mmCIF file of C-alpha atoms in Angstrom:
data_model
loop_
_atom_site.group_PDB
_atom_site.id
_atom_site.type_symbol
_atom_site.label_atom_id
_atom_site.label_comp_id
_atom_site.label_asym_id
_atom_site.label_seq_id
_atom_site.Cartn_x
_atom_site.Cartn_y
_atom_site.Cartn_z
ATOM 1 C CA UNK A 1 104.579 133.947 98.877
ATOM 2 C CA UNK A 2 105.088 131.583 96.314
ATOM 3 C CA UNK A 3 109.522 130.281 95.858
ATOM 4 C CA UNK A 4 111.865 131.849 93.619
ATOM 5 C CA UNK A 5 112.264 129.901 90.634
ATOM 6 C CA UNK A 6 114.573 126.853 91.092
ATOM 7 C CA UNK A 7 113.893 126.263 94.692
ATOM 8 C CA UNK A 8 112.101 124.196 96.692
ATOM 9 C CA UNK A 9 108.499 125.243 98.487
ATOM 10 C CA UNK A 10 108.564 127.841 100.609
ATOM 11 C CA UNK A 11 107.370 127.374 104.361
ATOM 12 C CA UNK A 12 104.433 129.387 103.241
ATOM 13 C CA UNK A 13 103.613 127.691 100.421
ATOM 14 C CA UNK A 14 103.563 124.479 102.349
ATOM 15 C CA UNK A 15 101.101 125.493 105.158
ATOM 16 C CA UNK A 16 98.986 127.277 102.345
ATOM 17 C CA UNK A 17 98.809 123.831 100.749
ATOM 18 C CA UNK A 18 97.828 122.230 103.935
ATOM 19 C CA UNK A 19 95.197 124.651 104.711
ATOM 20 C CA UNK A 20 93.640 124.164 100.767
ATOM 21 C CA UNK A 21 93.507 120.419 101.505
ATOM 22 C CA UNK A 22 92.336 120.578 105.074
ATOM 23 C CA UNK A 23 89.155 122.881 103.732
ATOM 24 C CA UNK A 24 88.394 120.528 100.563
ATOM 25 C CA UNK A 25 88.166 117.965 103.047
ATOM 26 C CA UNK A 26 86.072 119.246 105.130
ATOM 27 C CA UNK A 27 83.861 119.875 101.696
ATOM 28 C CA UNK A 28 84.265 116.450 101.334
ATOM 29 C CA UNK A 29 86.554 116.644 98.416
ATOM 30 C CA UNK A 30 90.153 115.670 97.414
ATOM 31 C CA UNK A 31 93.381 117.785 96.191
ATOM 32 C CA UNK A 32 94.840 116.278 93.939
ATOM 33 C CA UNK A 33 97.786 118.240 93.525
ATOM 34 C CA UNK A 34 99.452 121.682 93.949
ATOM 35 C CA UNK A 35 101.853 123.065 91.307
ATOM 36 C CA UNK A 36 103.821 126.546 92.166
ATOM 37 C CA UNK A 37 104.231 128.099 88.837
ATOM 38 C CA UNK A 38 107.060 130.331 88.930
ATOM 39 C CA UNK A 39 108.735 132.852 85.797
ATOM 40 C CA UNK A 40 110.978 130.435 84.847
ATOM 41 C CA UNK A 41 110.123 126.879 86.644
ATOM 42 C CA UNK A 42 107.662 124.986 88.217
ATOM 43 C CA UNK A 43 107.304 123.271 91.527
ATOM 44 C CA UNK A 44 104.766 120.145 92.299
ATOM 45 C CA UNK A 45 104.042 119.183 95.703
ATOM 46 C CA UNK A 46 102.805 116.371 94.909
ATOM 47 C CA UNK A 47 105.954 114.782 93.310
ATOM 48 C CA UNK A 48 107.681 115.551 95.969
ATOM 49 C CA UNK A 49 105.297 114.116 98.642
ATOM 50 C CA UNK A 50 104.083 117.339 100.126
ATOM 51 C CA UNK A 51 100.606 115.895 99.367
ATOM 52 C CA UNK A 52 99.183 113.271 101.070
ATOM 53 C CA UNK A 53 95.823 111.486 100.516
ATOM 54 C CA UNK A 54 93.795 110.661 103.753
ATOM 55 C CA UNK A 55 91.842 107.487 103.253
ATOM 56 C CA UNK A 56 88.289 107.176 105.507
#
């Protein structure tokens, strides 16, 4: 599921982040940030705006 090193998140990854964040919400808690780790790179959602916060 998770990319092959040196590319960007796959579709997959994506909706599993989405999923993680829409749960922690409902727990009433935040996600911070998601970082693929891959054999020979790393990807973070968050730096490339794949995460963001909901306010309320």
């Amino acid at each position: 599921m998770t990319s092959p090193a040196h590319e960007k998140p796959s579709r997959a990854d994506i909706d599993l982040t989405k999923v993680i964040i829409g749960v922690a919400y409902a727990l009433d808690m935040i996600v911070h940030d998601h970082v693929i780790v891959g054999k020979n790179s790393q990807t973070d959602l968050k730096m490339l705006k794949l995460i963001k916060h909901r306010s309320g």
